[in-house]
Short mmCIF file of N, CA and C in Angstrom, two decimals:
data_model
loop_
_atom_site.label_atom_id
_atom_site.label_comp_id
_atom_site.label_asym_id
_atom_site.label_seq_id
_atom_site.Cartn_x
_atom_site.Cartn_y
_atom_site.Cartn_z
N MET A 431 -15.91 -17.71 31.22
CA MET A 431 -15.17 -18.42 32.46
C MET A 431 -14.16 -18.24 33.62
N GLU A 432 -14.50 -17.60 34.81
CA GLU A 432 -13.30 -16.96 35.14
C GLU A 432 -12.75 -18.52 35.90
N PHE A 433 -11.60 -18.00 36.58
CA PHE A 433 -10.37 -18.96 37.85
C PHE A 433 -10.86 -18.99 38.07
N HIS A 434 -11.07 -19.68 39.17
CA HIS A 434 -11.56 -19.75 40.36
C HIS A 434 -11.04 -20.09 41.29
N HIS A 435 -10.17 -21.54 41.14
CA HIS A 435 -9.89 -22.66 42.62
C HIS A 435 -8.74 -23.90 42.22
N ILE A 436 -7.46 -24.09 43.09
CA ILE A 436 -7.10 -24.99 42.38
C ILE A 436 -7.48 -25.79 43.29
N GLY A 437 -7.78 -27.07 42.76
CA GLY A 437 -8.48 -28.47 43.73
C GLY A 437 -6.91 -29.39 44.04
N MET A 438 -6.53 -29.83 45.41
CA MET A 438 -6.43 -30.50 45.52
C MET A 438 -6.54 -31.76 46.37
N ALA A 439 -5.98 -33.37 46.05
CA ALA A 439 -6.47 -34.35 46.66
C ALA A 439 -5.36 -34.67 47.83
N VAL A 440 -6.23 -34.12 49.43
CA VAL A 440 -5.47 -34.33 50.03
C VAL A 440 -5.76 -35.15 51.48
N ASN A 441 -5.25 -36.18 52.45
CA ASN A 441 -6.21 -37.65 53.45
C ASN A 441 -6.58 -36.72 54.01
N ASN A 442 -5.89 -36.07 54.40
CA ASN A 442 -6.79 -34.97 55.72
C ASN A 442 -6.92 -33.87 56.00
N ILE A 443 -7.62 -32.27 55.21
CA ILE A 443 -8.52 -30.71 55.52
C ILE A 443 -7.51 -31.01 56.37
N LYS A 444 -7.85 -30.76 58.34
CA LYS A 444 -7.02 -30.22 59.08
C LYS A 444 -6.13 -30.11 59.19
N GLN A 445 -5.34 -31.40 59.25
CA GLN A 445 -4.10 -31.83 58.60
C GLN A 445 -3.38 -31.09 57.80
N TYR A 446 -4.13 -31.90 56.46
CA TYR A 446 -3.52 -30.89 55.07
C TYR A 446 -2.74 -29.51 55.23
N TYR A 447 -4.09 -28.46 55.89
CA TYR A 447 -3.73 -26.48 55.83
C TYR A 447 -3.39 -26.61 57.18
N ASN A 448 -2.83 -27.73 58.30
CA ASN A 448 -2.00 -26.48 59.51
C ASN A 448 -0.44 -26.87 58.72
N ASN A 449 -0.71 -27.87 58.48
CA ASN A 449 1.15 -28.15 58.24
C ASN A 449 1.49 -27.53 57.05
N TYR A 450 0.62 -27.30 56.10
CA TYR A 450 1.56 -26.53 55.02
C TYR A 450 0.70 -25.55 54.46
N LEU A 451 -0.52 -25.13 54.35
CA LEU A 451 -0.94 -23.91 53.74
C LEU A 451 -0.53 -22.81 54.60
N MET A 452 -0.85 -22.75 56.15
CA MET A 452 -0.60 -21.82 56.79
C MET A 452 0.99 -21.26 56.81
N LEU A 453 1.51 -22.31 56.80
CA LEU A 453 2.69 -21.75 56.49
C LEU A 453 2.96 -20.64 54.75
N PHE A 454 2.92 -20.71 53.76
CA PHE A 454 2.21 -20.07 53.07
C PHE A 454 1.12 -19.56 52.69
N GLY A 455 1.01 -18.85 54.10
CA GLY A 455 -0.07 -17.92 54.18
C GLY A 455 -0.91 -18.03 53.84
N PHE A 456 -1.75 -18.56 54.09
CA PHE A 456 -3.12 -19.05 53.77
C PHE A 456 -3.67 -19.25 55.53
N ASN A 457 -4.62 -17.80 55.95
CA ASN A 457 -4.78 -18.26 56.52
C ASN A 457 -6.18 -18.57 57.10
N GLU A 458 -7.50 -18.28 55.78
CA GLU A 458 -8.41 -18.40 55.99
C GLU A 458 -8.65 -19.63 55.84
N ILE A 459 -10.00 -21.14 56.80
CA ILE A 459 -10.45 -22.42 56.35
C ILE A 459 -11.54 -21.36 55.70
N THR A 460 -12.64 -22.32 54.86
CA THR A 460 -13.67 -22.19 55.43
C THR A 460 -14.62 -23.13 55.73
N PRO A 461 -15.80 -23.47 56.70
CA PRO A 461 -15.42 -24.88 56.85
C PRO A 461 -16.59 -26.16 56.09
N ILE A 462 -15.05 -27.67 56.43
CA ILE A 462 -16.05 -28.55 55.66
C ILE A 462 -16.95 -28.95 55.40
N LYS A 463 -17.65 -29.80 54.05
CA LYS A 463 -18.69 -29.49 54.13
C LYS A 463 -18.77 -30.99 53.71
N ILE A 464 -19.35 -31.59 53.43
CA ILE A 464 -19.76 -32.76 52.71
C ILE A 464 -20.46 -32.91 51.39
N LEU A 465 -19.79 -33.53 50.30
CA LEU A 465 -20.72 -33.36 48.98
C LEU A 465 -21.31 -35.09 48.49
N GLU A 466 -22.63 -35.63 48.96
CA GLU A 466 -22.32 -37.48 48.94
C GLU A 466 -22.47 -37.15 47.87
N SER A 467 -22.96 -36.77 46.47
CA SER A 467 -22.67 -37.01 44.78
C SER A 467 -21.48 -37.01 44.45
N GLN A 468 -20.54 -35.76 45.57
CA GLN A 468 -19.06 -36.69 45.14
C GLN A 468 -18.36 -37.29 45.97
N LYS A 469 -18.90 -37.91 46.76
CA LYS A 469 -18.47 -38.42 48.12
C LYS A 469 -16.67 -38.57 48.64
N VAL A 470 -17.00 -36.73 48.36
CA VAL A 470 -16.23 -36.07 49.27
C VAL A 470 -16.31 -35.23 50.28
N LYS A 471 -15.07 -34.80 51.79
CA LYS A 471 -15.34 -33.41 52.39
C LYS A 471 -14.90 -32.44 51.06
N ILE A 472 -14.64 -31.56 51.83
CA ILE A 472 -13.68 -30.84 51.31
C ILE A 472 -14.74 -28.86 51.86
N ALA A 473 -13.49 -28.26 51.74
CA ALA A 473 -13.13 -26.92 52.47
C ALA A 473 -12.61 -25.81 51.56
N TYR A 474 -11.48 -24.41 51.96
CA TYR A 474 -11.35 -23.45 50.54
C TYR A 474 -10.50 -22.85 51.62
N ALA A 475 -9.38 -23.06 51.08
CA ALA A 475 -8.05 -22.86 51.86
C ALA A 475 -8.36 -20.62 51.51
N ILE A 476 -7.38 -19.83 51.80
CA ILE A 476 -8.09 -18.70 51.36
C ILE A 476 -7.04 -18.24 51.51
N ASN A 477 -6.17 -16.91 50.65
CA ASN A 477 -5.06 -16.26 51.33
C ASN A 477 -5.64 -14.87 51.70
N ASN A 478 -4.54 -14.08 51.72
CA ASN A 478 -4.58 -12.57 51.64
C ASN A 478 -5.39 -12.12 50.25
N GLN A 479 -4.71 -12.52 49.20
CA GLN A 479 -5.54 -12.48 47.85
C GLN A 479 -6.53 -12.67 47.12
N GLY A 480 -6.81 -13.78 47.99
CA GLY A 480 -8.19 -13.87 47.42
C GLY A 480 -8.57 -15.10 46.34
N VAL A 481 -6.88 -15.46 46.65
CA VAL A 481 -6.71 -17.35 45.72
C VAL A 481 -7.08 -18.02 46.92
N LYS A 482 -8.00 -18.95 46.15
CA LYS A 482 -8.62 -20.33 46.65
C LYS A 482 -8.01 -21.34 46.85
N ILE A 483 -7.57 -22.27 47.01
CA ILE A 483 -7.03 -24.08 47.12
C ILE A 483 -8.16 -25.05 47.87
N GLU A 484 -9.43 -25.77 47.05
CA GLU A 484 -10.03 -26.09 47.92
C GLU A 484 -9.32 -27.62 47.74
N LEU A 485 -9.10 -28.00 49.01
CA LEU A 485 -8.53 -29.24 50.18
C LEU A 485 -9.87 -30.67 49.14
N ILE A 486 -9.56 -31.14 48.94
CA ILE A 486 -10.38 -32.70 48.99
C ILE A 486 -10.18 -33.47 49.76
N GLU A 487 -11.00 -34.46 50.22
CA GLU A 487 -10.92 -35.71 51.66
C GLU A 487 -11.89 -36.61 51.03
N ALA A 488 -11.27 -37.28 50.36
CA ALA A 488 -12.45 -38.67 50.32
C ALA A 488 -12.71 -38.80 51.05
N LEU A 489 -13.99 -40.03 51.05
CA LEU A 489 -15.26 -40.39 52.03
C LEU A 489 -14.59 -41.63 52.05
N ASP A 490 -14.47 -42.38 51.02
CA ASP A 490 -13.65 -43.38 51.56
C ASP A 490 -13.17 -44.48 49.45
N GLU A 491 -13.79 -45.27 49.76
CA GLU A 491 -13.06 -46.25 48.43
C GLU A 491 -13.47 -45.89 47.03
N THR A 492 -14.66 -45.50 47.08
CA THR A 492 -15.52 -44.74 46.08
C THR A 492 -15.19 -43.38 45.54
N SER A 493 -14.90 -42.31 46.43
CA SER A 493 -14.54 -42.15 45.59
C SER A 493 -13.31 -41.27 44.79
N PRO A 494 -13.88 -40.78 43.38
CA PRO A 494 -12.87 -40.39 42.62
C PRO A 494 -11.58 -40.07 42.95
N ALA A 495 -11.33 -39.17 44.34
CA ALA A 495 -10.88 -38.25 44.39
C ALA A 495 -9.41 -39.84 45.30
N TYR A 496 -10.18 -40.78 46.20
CA TYR A 496 -9.47 -41.51 47.06
C TYR A 496 -8.31 -42.24 45.59
N ASN A 497 -8.49 -42.28 44.47
CA ASN A 497 -7.66 -42.71 43.36
C ASN A 497 -6.59 -41.46 43.86
N VAL A 498 -6.82 -40.95 42.88
CA VAL A 498 -5.98 -39.84 43.73
C VAL A 498 -5.36 -39.57 44.29
N LEU A 499 -5.17 -40.05 46.03
CA LEU A 499 -5.24 -40.45 46.72
C LEU A 499 -4.34 -42.14 46.92
N ARG A 500 -4.45 -42.68 46.37
CA ARG A 500 -3.69 -43.99 46.57
C ARG A 500 -2.97 -43.58 44.98
N ARG A 501 -2.85 -42.91 43.93
CA ARG A 501 -2.06 -43.01 42.11
C ARG A 501 -0.68 -42.27 43.17
N ARG A 502 -0.82 -41.74 44.06
CA ARG A 502 0.19 -40.09 43.37
C ARG A 502 0.21 -40.40 45.32
N ASN A 503 -0.25 -40.00 46.19
CA ASN A 503 -0.44 -40.09 47.67
C ASN A 503 -1.07 -38.51 47.12
N GLY A 504 -1.77 -38.27 46.41
CA GLY A 504 -2.61 -36.93 46.89
C GLY A 504 -1.89 -36.05 45.57
N GLY A 505 -2.01 -33.96 45.52
CA GLY A 505 -1.53 -33.05 45.39
C GLY A 505 -2.86 -32.74 43.99
N LEU A 506 -2.06 -32.42 43.21
CA LEU A 506 -3.43 -31.28 42.61
C LEU A 506 -4.30 -32.27 42.02
N TYR A 507 -5.22 -31.63 41.61
CA TYR A 507 -5.98 -32.87 41.63
C TYR A 507 -6.79 -32.03 40.45
N HIS A 508 -7.48 -31.43 40.43
CA HIS A 508 -8.24 -30.30 38.92
C HIS A 508 -8.32 -28.79 39.22
N LEU A 509 -7.80 -27.96 38.04
CA LEU A 509 -8.18 -26.32 38.62
C LEU A 509 -9.17 -25.95 38.31
N GLY A 510 -10.17 -25.22 38.68
CA GLY A 510 -11.89 -24.61 39.28
C GLY A 510 -12.18 -23.43 38.37
N PHE A 511 -13.42 -23.52 37.90
CA PHE A 511 -13.55 -22.34 37.19
C PHE A 511 -14.89 -22.29 36.87
N THR A 512 -15.66 -20.53 36.82
CA THR A 512 -16.79 -20.52 37.54
C THR A 512 -17.55 -20.02 35.68
N THR A 513 -18.48 -20.47 35.43
CA THR A 513 -19.54 -19.60 34.51
C THR A 513 -20.59 -19.19 34.37
N PRO A 514 -21.07 -18.41 33.22
CA PRO A 514 -22.74 -18.41 33.08
C PRO A 514 -23.48 -18.90 32.92
N GLU A 515 -22.97 -20.25 31.79
CA GLU A 515 -23.62 -21.16 31.22
C GLU A 515 -22.74 -22.43 30.82
N LEU A 516 -22.99 -23.05 31.64
CA LEU A 516 -22.31 -24.36 31.93
C LEU A 516 -22.19 -25.12 30.10
N LEU A 517 -23.59 -25.42 30.29
CA LEU A 517 -23.44 -26.39 28.94
C LEU A 517 -22.90 -25.99 27.54
N LYS A 518 -22.71 -24.27 27.14
CA LYS A 518 -22.74 -24.24 26.15
C LYS A 518 -20.94 -23.88 25.81
N ASP A 519 -20.76 -23.79 27.31
CA ASP A 519 -18.98 -24.22 28.19
C ASP A 519 -18.76 -25.74 27.79
N ILE A 520 -19.73 -26.36 28.31
CA ILE A 520 -19.06 -26.75 27.08
C ILE A 520 -19.04 -28.14 26.47
N GLU A 521 -20.21 -27.72 25.67
CA GLU A 521 -20.09 -27.37 24.19
C GLU A 521 -18.28 -27.27 22.96
N MET A 522 -17.91 -26.06 23.46
CA MET A 522 -17.11 -25.50 23.12
C MET A 522 -16.13 -25.86 23.28
N LEU A 523 -15.63 -26.68 24.70
CA LEU A 523 -14.60 -27.48 24.89
C LEU A 523 -14.31 -28.60 24.28
N LYS A 524 -15.80 -28.87 24.48
CA LYS A 524 -15.71 -31.24 23.80
C LYS A 524 -15.40 -30.03 22.51
N GLN A 525 -15.78 -29.50 21.25
CA GLN A 525 -15.35 -29.30 20.45
C GLN A 525 -13.37 -29.50 19.64
N ILE A 526 -12.48 -29.25 21.03
CA ILE A 526 -11.68 -28.89 21.01
C ILE A 526 -10.59 -30.13 21.84
N GLY A 527 -11.68 -31.12 22.09
CA GLY A 527 -11.51 -32.86 22.64
C GLY A 527 -11.08 -32.93 23.80
N PHE A 528 -11.84 -31.69 24.66
CA PHE A 528 -12.18 -32.00 26.25
C PHE A 528 -13.09 -33.33 26.29
N ARG A 529 -13.30 -34.29 27.00
CA ARG A 529 -14.53 -34.92 27.48
C ARG A 529 -15.12 -34.77 28.68
N VAL A 530 -16.63 -35.22 28.89
CA VAL A 530 -16.80 -35.40 30.40
C VAL A 530 -16.55 -36.21 30.99
N VAL A 531 -16.52 -36.32 32.13
CA VAL A 531 -16.29 -37.20 33.04
C VAL A 531 -17.33 -37.32 33.83
N SER A 532 -17.59 -36.25 34.48
CA SER A 532 -19.23 -35.99 35.47
C SER A 532 -19.52 -34.78 35.11
N LEU A 533 -20.75 -35.17 35.01
CA LEU A 533 -21.98 -33.81 34.65
C LEU A 533 -23.18 -33.97 35.91
N GLY A 534 -23.10 -32.76 36.68
CA GLY A 534 -24.18 -32.32 37.60
C GLY A 534 -25.27 -31.35 37.13
N GLU A 535 -26.34 -30.57 38.68
CA GLU A 535 -27.07 -29.82 37.90
C GLU A 535 -26.62 -28.40 37.60
N ASP A 536 -25.09 -28.27 38.62
CA ASP A 536 -24.62 -26.96 37.76
C ASP A 536 -23.25 -27.21 37.84
N VAL A 537 -21.80 -28.53 37.68
CA VAL A 537 -21.27 -28.40 38.05
C VAL A 537 -20.99 -30.21 36.36
N ALA A 538 -19.46 -30.00 36.62
CA ALA A 538 -19.29 -30.54 35.48
C ALA A 538 -17.66 -30.48 35.32
N PHE A 539 -17.16 -32.08 35.44
CA PHE A 539 -15.74 -32.24 35.27
C PHE A 539 -15.37 -32.80 33.56
N LEU A 540 -13.98 -31.89 33.41
CA LEU A 540 -14.41 -32.47 31.84
C LEU A 540 -11.91 -32.90 32.31
N LEU A 541 -11.77 -33.45 31.34
CA LEU A 541 -10.74 -34.23 30.86
C LEU A 541 -10.01 -33.40 29.68
N ALA A 542 -8.86 -33.27 29.06
CA ALA A 542 -8.35 -32.37 28.92
C ALA A 542 -8.15 -33.34 27.51
N PRO A 543 -7.10 -33.08 26.68
CA PRO A 543 -6.18 -34.13 25.35
C PRO A 543 -5.12 -33.92 26.44
N THR A 544 -4.97 -33.03 26.94
CA THR A 544 -3.86 -33.46 27.84
C THR A 544 -3.60 -33.93 29.12
N MET A 545 -5.17 -34.36 29.63
CA MET A 545 -5.53 -35.16 30.14
C MET A 545 -5.13 -34.46 32.09
N GLU A 546 -5.39 -33.72 31.46
CA GLU A 546 -5.39 -32.29 33.77
C GLU A 546 -7.02 -32.11 33.41
N LEU A 547 -7.44 -32.25 34.27
CA LEU A 547 -8.87 -32.04 35.22
C LEU A 547 -9.58 -30.78 35.66
N TYR A 548 -10.14 -30.37 34.66
CA TYR A 548 -11.11 -29.29 34.88
C TYR A 548 -12.26 -29.16 35.86
N GLU A 549 -12.43 -28.38 35.97
CA GLU A 549 -13.98 -27.45 37.22
C GLU A 549 -14.60 -27.48 36.17
N LEU A 550 -16.57 -27.31 36.01
CA LEU A 550 -17.04 -25.53 35.91
C LEU A 550 -17.94 -25.38 37.39
N VAL A 551 -17.75 -24.95 37.25
CA VAL A 551 -19.11 -24.78 38.49
C VAL A 551 -19.74 -23.53 38.52
N GLU A 552 -21.39 -23.53 37.38
CA GLU A 552 -22.15 -22.48 36.53
C GLU A 552 -22.59 -21.99 37.86
N ASP A 553 -22.24 -20.62 37.58
CA ASP A 553 -22.25 -19.04 38.37
C ASP A 553 -23.89 -18.07 38.12
#
C-alpha cells in the first residue's frame, strides 16, 4: 500500500480551498467530481511536492461526510492509500482488527481499531 491523500470533510470545496489551502502552498485544484455512490463532491488540492488533500463536500444529509460536518464541523475525514491488491490488503487489515465500513468495485473504507477511517483505492 502506498500513501495517496488526506481526506478532509468541508462545507464548500471552493471556499475551503480559497480560504485555507492556497495560504499553505496548495497551488492546484482538480475539477470537482460528483460521486453519486458516496453522495459527495470531491476535488484534490495539490502542492508543489505532490501532496494531495481530497476535499469532500456532502451532496445531502444522507452522505457519510455530512455526519462528519455535523458532528465536528468538518476536518480530517480519512487517510487514503492506493493498492494493487485491494481484497488481499482488506483481508490483512481485518486480521489486525480493521472493520470494513464500505466496499465498492475498486474502493473500500475501513475503520481502524483506534477508530480512524482509512480509504483503500485499487490502482
